[in-house]
């Protein structure tokens, strides 16, 4: 890896949604930005699909369990998880429309940065929702068995 030029900030693996401070980024740097946001998109898409199937399976399990107050609470807590999954999908939708047709390099860079912003937010929502979903699933299993 080559040292960065003065006034440039290095691009790290844990990227943030702030824009790149330079417009003369190399093609390789732009490709890495797109690759990182593709990874965030893949993670979020996989997690949403997994959680949607898990919610369905756990809802059936809750419906078959003997009635209890904990069952009602856990069923109600499934709704915010479903809403969080929907939020992730909406963030990914924003990311998918951010690049569009760029007429020049500056517009392409702006589109990439906008996409990075939305995929970064989707990743944060995915991590938080995934953790909440895991705890909810454990609670459902404890109540059902």
JSON list of C-alpha atoms in Angstrom, two decimals:
[
{"chain": "A", "resi": 1, "resn": "UNK", "atom": "CA", "xyz": [0.00, 0.00, 0.00]},
{"chain": "A", "resi": 2, "resn": "UNK", "atom": "CA", "xyz": [1.37, 3.38, -0.91]},
{"chain": "A", "resi": 3, "resn": "UNK", "atom": "CA", "xyz": [1.34, 6.29, 1.49]},
{"chain": "A", "resi": 4, "resn": "UNK", "atom": "CA", "xyz": [-1.38, 8.83, 0.91]},
{"chain": "A", "resi": 5, "resn": "UNK", "atom": "CA", "xyz": [-0.62, 12.18, -0.63]},
{"chain": "A", "resi": 6, "resn": "UNK", "atom": "CA", "xyz": [-0.71, 15.20, 1.67]},
{"chain": "A", "resi": 7, "resn": "UNK", "atom": "CA", "xyz": [-4.24, 16.33, 2.36]},
{"chain": "A", "resi": 8, "resn": "UNK", "atom": "CA", "xyz": [-5.71, 12.92, 1.54]},
{"chain": "A", "resi": 9, "resn": "UNK", "atom": "CA", "xyz": [-7.34, 10.69, 4.07]},
{"chain": "A", "resi": 10, "resn": "UNK", "atom": "CA", "xyz": [-6.82, 6.93, 3.78]},
{"chain": "A", "resi": 11, "resn": "UNK", "atom": "CA", "xyz": [-9.79, 4.76, 2.98]},
{"chain": "A", "resi": 12, "resn": "UNK", "atom": "CA", "xyz": [-10.20, 2.12, 5.64]},
{"chain": "A", "resi": 13, "resn": "UNK", "atom": "CA", "xyz": [-12.02, -1.17, 5.81]},
{"chain": "A", "resi": 14, "resn": "UNK", "atom": "CA", "xyz": [-14.43, 0.32, 8.34]},
{"chain": "A", "resi": 15, "resn": "UNK", "atom": "CA", "xyz": [-15.65, 3.14, 6.18]},
{"chain": "A", "resi": 16, "resn": "UNK", "atom": "CA", "xyz": [-17.86, 5.94, 7.35]},
{"chain": "A", "resi": 17, "resn": "UNK", "atom": "CA", "xyz": [-20.58, 7.76, 5.48]},
{"chain": "A", "resi": 18, "resn": "UNK", "atom": "CA", "xyz": [-18.60, 10.99, 5.23]},
{"chain": "A", "resi": 19, "resn": "UNK", "atom": "CA", "xyz": [-17.60, 11.93, 1.67]},
{"chain": "A", "resi": 20, "resn": "UNK", "atom": "CA", "xyz": [-14.12, 11.48, 0.32]},
{"chain": "A", "resi": 21, "resn": "UNK", "atom": "CA", "xyz": [-12.19, 14.75, 0.69]},
{"chain": "A", "resi": 22, "resn": "UNK", "atom": "CA", "xyz": [-10.75, 14.61, -2.82]},
{"chain": "A", "resi": 23, "resn": "UNK", "atom": "CA", "xyz": [-12.17, 14.39, -6.32]},
{"chain": "A", "resi": 24, "resn": "UNK", "atom": "CA", "xyz": [-9.08, 12.95, -7.98]},
{"chain": "A", "resi": 25, "resn": "UNK", "atom": "CA", "xyz": [-9.47, 9.47, -6.51]},
{"chain": "A", "resi": 26, "resn": "UNK", "atom": "CA", "xyz": [-7.95, 6.74, -8.62]},
{"chain": "A", "resi": 27, "resn": "UNK", "atom": "CA", "xyz": [-10.11, 4.20, -10.41]},
{"chain": "A", "resi": 28, "resn": "UNK", "atom": "CA", "xyz": [-8.89, 1.54, -7.98]},
{"chain": "A", "resi": 29, "resn": "UNK", "atom": "CA", "xyz": [-10.04, 3.63, -4.99]},
{"chain": "A", "resi": 30, "resn": "UNK", "atom": "CA", "xyz": [-13.45, 4.16, -6.57]},
{"chain": "A", "resi": 31, "resn": "UNK", "atom": "CA", "xyz": [-13.72, 0.45, -7.31]},
{"chain": "A", "resi": 32, "resn": "UNK", "atom": "CA", "xyz": [-12.90, -0.34, -3.65]},
{"chain": "A", "resi": 33, "resn": "UNK", "atom": "CA", "xyz": [-15.66, 2.04, -2.51]},
{"chain": "A", "resi": 34, "resn": "UNK", "atom": "CA", "xyz": [-18.16, 0.32, -4.77]},
{"chain": "A", "resi": 35, "resn": "UNK", "atom": "CA", "xyz": [-16.92, -3.10, -3.64]},
{"chain": "A", "resi": 36, "resn": "UNK", "atom": "CA", "xyz": [-17.36, -2.17, 0.03]},
{"chain": "A", "resi": 37, "resn": "UNK", "atom": "CA", "xyz": [-20.88, -0.94, -0.54]},
{"chain": "A", "resi": 38, "resn": "UNK", "atom": "CA", "xyz": [-21.60, -4.13, -2.53]},
{"chain": "A", "resi": 39, "resn": "UNK", "atom": "CA", "xyz": [-20.45, -6.14, 0.51]},
{"chain": "A", "resi": 40, "resn": "UNK", "atom": "CA", "xyz": [-22.71, -4.10, 2.79]},
{"chain": "A", "resi": 41, "resn": "UNK", "atom": "CA", "xyz": [-25.59, -4.64, 0.37]},
{"chain": "A", "resi": 42, "resn": "UNK", "atom": "CA", "xyz": [-24.98, -8.39, 0.25]},
{"chain": "A", "resi": 43, "resn": "UNK", "atom": "CA", "xyz": [-24.80, -8.61, 4.05]},
{"chain": "A", "resi": 44, "resn": "UNK", "atom": "CA", "xyz": [-27.99, -6.63, 4.48]},
{"chain": "A", "resi": 45, "resn": "UNK", "atom": "CA", "xyz": [-29.84, -8.58, 1.80]},
{"chain": "A", "resi": 46, "resn": "UNK", "atom": "CA", "xyz": [-28.80, -11.92, 3.26]},
{"chain": "A", "resi": 47, "resn": "UNK", "atom": "CA", "xyz": [-29.70, -10.84, 6.78]},
{"chain": "A", "resi": 48, "resn": "UNK", "atom": "CA", "xyz": [-33.14, -9.51, 5.80]},
{"chain": "A", "resi": 49, "resn": "UNK", "atom": "CA", "xyz": [-33.95, -12.72, 3.92]},
{"chain": "A", "resi": 50, "resn": "UNK", "atom": "CA", "xyz": [-32.79, -14.87, 6.81]},
{"chain": "A", "resi": 51, "resn": "UNK", "atom": "CA", "xyz": [-34.68, -12.81, 9.38]},
{"chain": "A", "resi": 52, "resn": "UNK", "atom": "CA", "xyz": [-37.88, -12.85, 7.29]},
{"chain": "A", "resi": 53, "resn": "UNK", "atom": "CA", "xyz": [-37.80, -16.65, 7.10]},
{"chain": "A", "resi": 54, "resn": "UNK", "atom": "CA", "xyz": [-36.89, -16.85, 10.77]},
{"chain": "A", "resi": 55, "resn": "UNK", "atom": "CA", "xyz": [-39.79, -14.59, 11.74]},
{"chain": "A", "resi": 56, "resn": "UNK", "atom": "CA", "xyz": [-42.14, -16.83, 9.81]},
{"chain": "A", "resi": 57, "resn": "UNK", "atom": "CA", "xyz": [-40.83, -20.02, 11.42]},
{"chain": "A", "resi": 58, "resn": "UNK", "atom": "CA", "xyz": [-40.83, -18.50, 14.92]},
{"chain": "A", "resi": 59, "resn": "UNK", "atom": "CA", "xyz": [-44.35, -17.09, 14.45]},
{"chain": "A", "resi": 60, "resn": "UNK", "atom": "CA", "xyz": [-45.63, -20.57, 13.58]},
{"chain": "A", "resi": 61, "resn": "UNK", "atom": "CA", "xyz": [-43.80, -21.96, 16.61]},
{"chain": "A", "resi": 62, "resn": "UNK", "atom": "CA", "xyz": [-45.37, -19.31, 18.85]},
{"chain": "A", "resi": 63, "resn": "UNK", "atom": "CA", "xyz": [-48.82, -20.02, 17.43]},
{"chain": "A", "resi": 64, "resn": "UNK", "atom": "CA", "xyz": [-48.45, -23.72, 18.27]},
{"chain": "A", "resi": 65, "resn": "UNK", "atom": "CA", "xyz": [-47.20, -23.11, 21.83]},
{"chain": "A", "resi": 66, "resn": "UNK", "atom": "CA", "xyz": [-49.62, -23.14, 24.76]},
{"chain": "A", "resi": 67, "resn": "UNK", "atom": "CA", "xyz": [-51.04, -19.66, 25.44]},
{"chain": "A", "resi": 68, "resn": "UNK", "atom": "CA", "xyz": [-49.11, -17.53, 27.92]},
{"chain": "A", "resi": 69, "resn": "UNK", "atom": "CA", "xyz": [-48.42, -13.84, 28.60]},
{"chain": "A", "resi": 70, "resn": "UNK", "atom": "CA", "xyz": [-44.83, -14.27, 27.39]},
{"chain": "A", "resi": 71, "resn": "UNK", "atom": "CA", "xyz": [-46.16, -15.62, 24.10]},
{"chain": "A", "resi": 72, "resn": "UNK", "atom": "CA", "xyz": [-48.22, -12.48, 23.54]},
{"chain": "A", "resi": 73, "resn": "UNK", "atom": "CA", "xyz": [-45.27, -10.22, 24.38]},
{"chain": "A", "resi": 74, "resn": "UNK", "atom": "CA", "xyz": [-42.94, -12.10, 22.03]},
{"chain": "A", "resi": 75, "resn": "UNK", "atom": "CA", "xyz": [-45.53, -11.99, 19.25]},
{"chain": "A", "resi": 76, "resn": "UNK", "atom": "CA", "xyz": [-45.81, -8.22, 19.72]},
{"chain": "A", "resi": 77, "resn": "UNK", "atom": "CA", "xyz": [-42.01, -7.86, 19.69]},
{"chain": "A", "resi": 78, "resn": "UNK", "atom": "CA", "xyz": [-41.93, -9.50, 16.27]},
{"chain": "A", "resi": 79, "resn": "UNK", "atom": "CA", "xyz": [-43.60, -6.42, 14.78]},
{"chain": "A", "resi": 80, "resn": "UNK", "atom": "CA", "xyz": [-40.65, -4.03, 15.43]},
{"chain": "A", "resi": 81, "resn": "UNK", "atom": "CA", "xyz": [-38.30, -6.64, 14.00]},
{"chain": "A", "resi": 82, "resn": "UNK", "atom": "CA", "xyz": [-40.42, -6.77, 10.86]},
{"chain": "A", "resi": 83, "resn": "UNK", "atom": "CA", "xyz": [-40.40, -2.95, 10.71]},
{"chain": "A", "resi": 84, "resn": "UNK", "atom": "CA", "xyz": [-36.61, -2.87, 11.10]},
{"chain": "A", "resi": 85, "resn": "UNK", "atom": "CA", "xyz": [-36.24, -5.36, 8.25]},
{"chain": "A", "resi": 86, "resn": "UNK", "atom": "CA", "xyz": [-38.46, -3.14, 6.12]},
{"chain": "A", "resi": 87, "resn": "UNK", "atom": "CA", "xyz": [-36.26, -0.15, 7.02]},
{"chain": "A", "resi": 88, "resn": "UNK", "atom": "CA", "xyz": [-33.18, -2.07, 5.83]},
{"chain": "A", "resi": 89, "resn": "UNK", "atom": "CA", "xyz": [-34.89, -2.84, 2.52]},
{"chain": "A", "resi": 90, "resn": "UNK", "atom": "CA", "xyz": [-35.77, 0.84, 2.09]},
{"chain": "A", "resi": 91, "resn": "UNK", "atom": "CA", "xyz": [-32.17, 1.87, 2.81]},
{"chain": "A", "resi": 92, "resn": "UNK", "atom": "CA", "xyz": [-30.97, -0.61, 0.19]},
{"chain": "A", "resi": 93, "resn": "UNK", "atom": "CA", "xyz": [-33.51, 0.83, -2.24]},
{"chain": "A", "resi": 94, "resn": "UNK", "atom": "CA", "xyz": [-32.06, 4.31, -1.67]},
{"chain": "A", "resi": 95, "resn": "UNK", "atom": "CA", "xyz": [-28.58, 2.91, -2.26]},
{"chain": "A", "resi": 96, "resn": "UNK", "atom": "CA", "xyz": [-29.58, 1.21, -5.49]},
{"chain": "A", "resi": 97, "resn": "UNK", "atom": "CA", "xyz": [-30.82, 4.46, -7.02]},
{"chain": "A", "resi": 98, "resn": "UNK", "atom": "CA", "xyz": [-27.96, 6.69, -5.90]},
{"chain": "A", "resi": 99, "resn": "UNK", "atom": "CA", "xyz": [-25.45, 6.26, -8.73]},
{"chain": "A", "resi": 100, "resn": "UNK", "atom": "CA", "xyz": [-27.82, 6.42, -11.70]},
{"chain": "A", "resi": 101, "resn": "UNK", "atom": "CA", "xyz": [-26.32, 7.66, -14.95]},
{"chain": "A", "resi": 102, "resn": "UNK", "atom": "CA", "xyz": [-23.27, 9.77, -14.15]},
{"chain": "A", "resi": 103, "resn": "UNK", "atom": "CA", "xyz": [-22.27, 12.17, -16.89]},
{"chain": "A", "resi": 104, "resn": "UNK", "atom": "CA", "xyz": [-18.76, 12.79, -15.57]},
{"chain": "A", "resi": 105, "resn": "UNK", "atom": "CA", "xyz": [-16.29, 11.69, -12.91]},
{"chain": "A", "resi": 106, "resn": "UNK", "atom": "CA", "xyz": [-17.51, 14.21, -10.33]},
{"chain": "A", "resi": 107, "resn": "UNK", "atom": "CA", "xyz": [-21.09, 12.95, -10.61]},
{"chain": "A", "resi": 108, "resn": "UNK", "atom": "CA", "xyz": [-19.86, 9.36, -10.43]},
{"chain": "A", "resi": 109, "resn": "UNK", "atom": "CA", "xyz": [-17.91, 10.14, -7.25]},
{"chain": "A", "resi": 110, "resn": "UNK", "atom": "CA", "xyz": [-20.95, 11.86, -5.74]},
{"chain": "A", "resi": 111, "resn": "UNK", "atom": "CA", "xyz": [-23.11, 8.86, -6.62]},
{"chain": "A", "resi": 112, "resn": "UNK", "atom": "CA", "xyz": [-20.61, 6.44, -5.11]},
{"chain": "A", "resi": 113, "resn": "UNK", "atom": "CA", "xyz": [-20.45, 8.48, -1.91]},
{"chain": "A", "resi": 114, "resn": "UNK", "atom": "CA", "xyz": [-24.23, 8.65, -1.70]},
{"chain": "A", "resi": 115, "resn": "UNK", "atom": "CA", "xyz": [-24.41, 4.89, -2.21]},
{"chain": "A", "resi": 116, "resn": "UNK", "atom": "CA", "xyz": [-21.77, 4.38, 0.47]},
{"chain": "A", "resi": 117, "resn": "UNK", "atom": "CA", "xyz": [-23.81, 6.50, 2.86]},
{"chain": "A", "resi": 118, "resn": "UNK", "atom": "CA", "xyz": [-26.99, 4.45, 2.35]},
{"chain": "A", "resi": 119, "resn": "UNK", "atom": "CA", "xyz": [-25.25, 1.05, 2.45]},
{"chain": "A", "resi": 120, "resn": "UNK", "atom": "CA", "xyz": [-23.37, 2.08, 5.61]},
{"chain": "A", "resi": 121, "resn": "UNK", "atom": "CA", "xyz": [-26.68, 2.92, 7.28]},
{"chain": "A", "resi": 122, "resn": "UNK", "atom": "CA", "xyz": [-28.15, -0.37, 6.03]},
{"chain": "A", "resi": 123, "resn": "UNK", "atom": "CA", "xyz": [-25.19, -2.20, 7.56]},
{"chain": "A", "resi": 124, "resn": "UNK", "atom": "CA", "xyz": [-25.69, -0.50, 10.93]},
{"chain": "A", "resi": 125, "resn": "UNK", "atom": "CA", "xyz": [-29.40, -1.32, 10.89]},
{"chain": "A", "resi": 126, "resn": "UNK", "atom": "CA", "xyz": [-28.59, -4.89, 9.85]},
{"chain": "A", "resi": 127, "resn": "UNK", "atom": "CA", "xyz": [-26.18, -5.41, 12.73]},
{"chain": "A", "resi": 128, "resn": "UNK", "atom": "CA", "xyz": [-28.59, -4.00, 15.31]},
{"chain": "A", "resi": 129, "resn": "UNK", "atom": "CA", "xyz": [-31.61, -5.82, 13.91]},
{"chain": "A", "resi": 130, "resn": "UNK", "atom": "CA", "xyz": [-29.67, -9.07, 13.62]},
{"chain": "A", "resi": 131, "resn": "UNK", "atom": "CA", "xyz": [-28.67, -8.89, 17.28]},
{"chain": "A", "resi": 132, "resn": "UNK", "atom": "CA", "xyz": [-32.24, -8.13, 18.35]},
{"chain": "A", "resi": 133, "resn": "UNK", "atom": "CA", "xyz": [-33.54, -10.94, 16.13]},
{"chain": "A", "resi": 134, "resn": "UNK", "atom": "CA", "xyz": [-31.09, -13.42, 17.68]},
{"chain": "A", "resi": 135, "resn": "UNK", "atom": "CA", "xyz": [-32.24, -12.50, 21.21]},
{"chain": "A", "resi": 136, "resn": "UNK", "atom": "CA", "xyz": [-35.88, -12.67, 20.16]},
{"chain": "A", "resi": 137, "resn": "UNK", "atom": "CA", "xyz": [-35.35, -16.11, 18.62]},
{"chain": "A", "resi": 138, "resn": "UNK", "atom": "CA", "xyz": [-33.74, -17.44, 21.80]},
{"chain": "A", "resi": 139, "resn": "UNK", "atom": "CA", "xyz": [-36.66, -16.06, 23.85]},
{"chain": "A", "resi": 140, "resn": "UNK", "atom": "CA", "xyz": [-39.20, -17.68, 21.49]},
{"chain": "A", "resi": 141, "resn": "UNK", "atom": "CA", "xyz": [-37.40, -21.01, 21.78]},
{"chain": "A", "resi": 142, "resn": "UNK", "atom": "CA", "xyz": [-37.41, -20.79, 25.58]},
{"chain": "A", "resi": 143, "resn": "UNK", "atom": "CA", "xyz": [-41.13, -19.99, 25.69]},
{"chain": "A", "resi": 144, "resn": "UNK", "atom": "CA", "xyz": [-42.08, -22.63, 23.12]},
{"chain": "A", "resi": 145, "resn": "UNK", "atom": "CA", "xyz": [-40.17, -25.48, 24.73]}
]
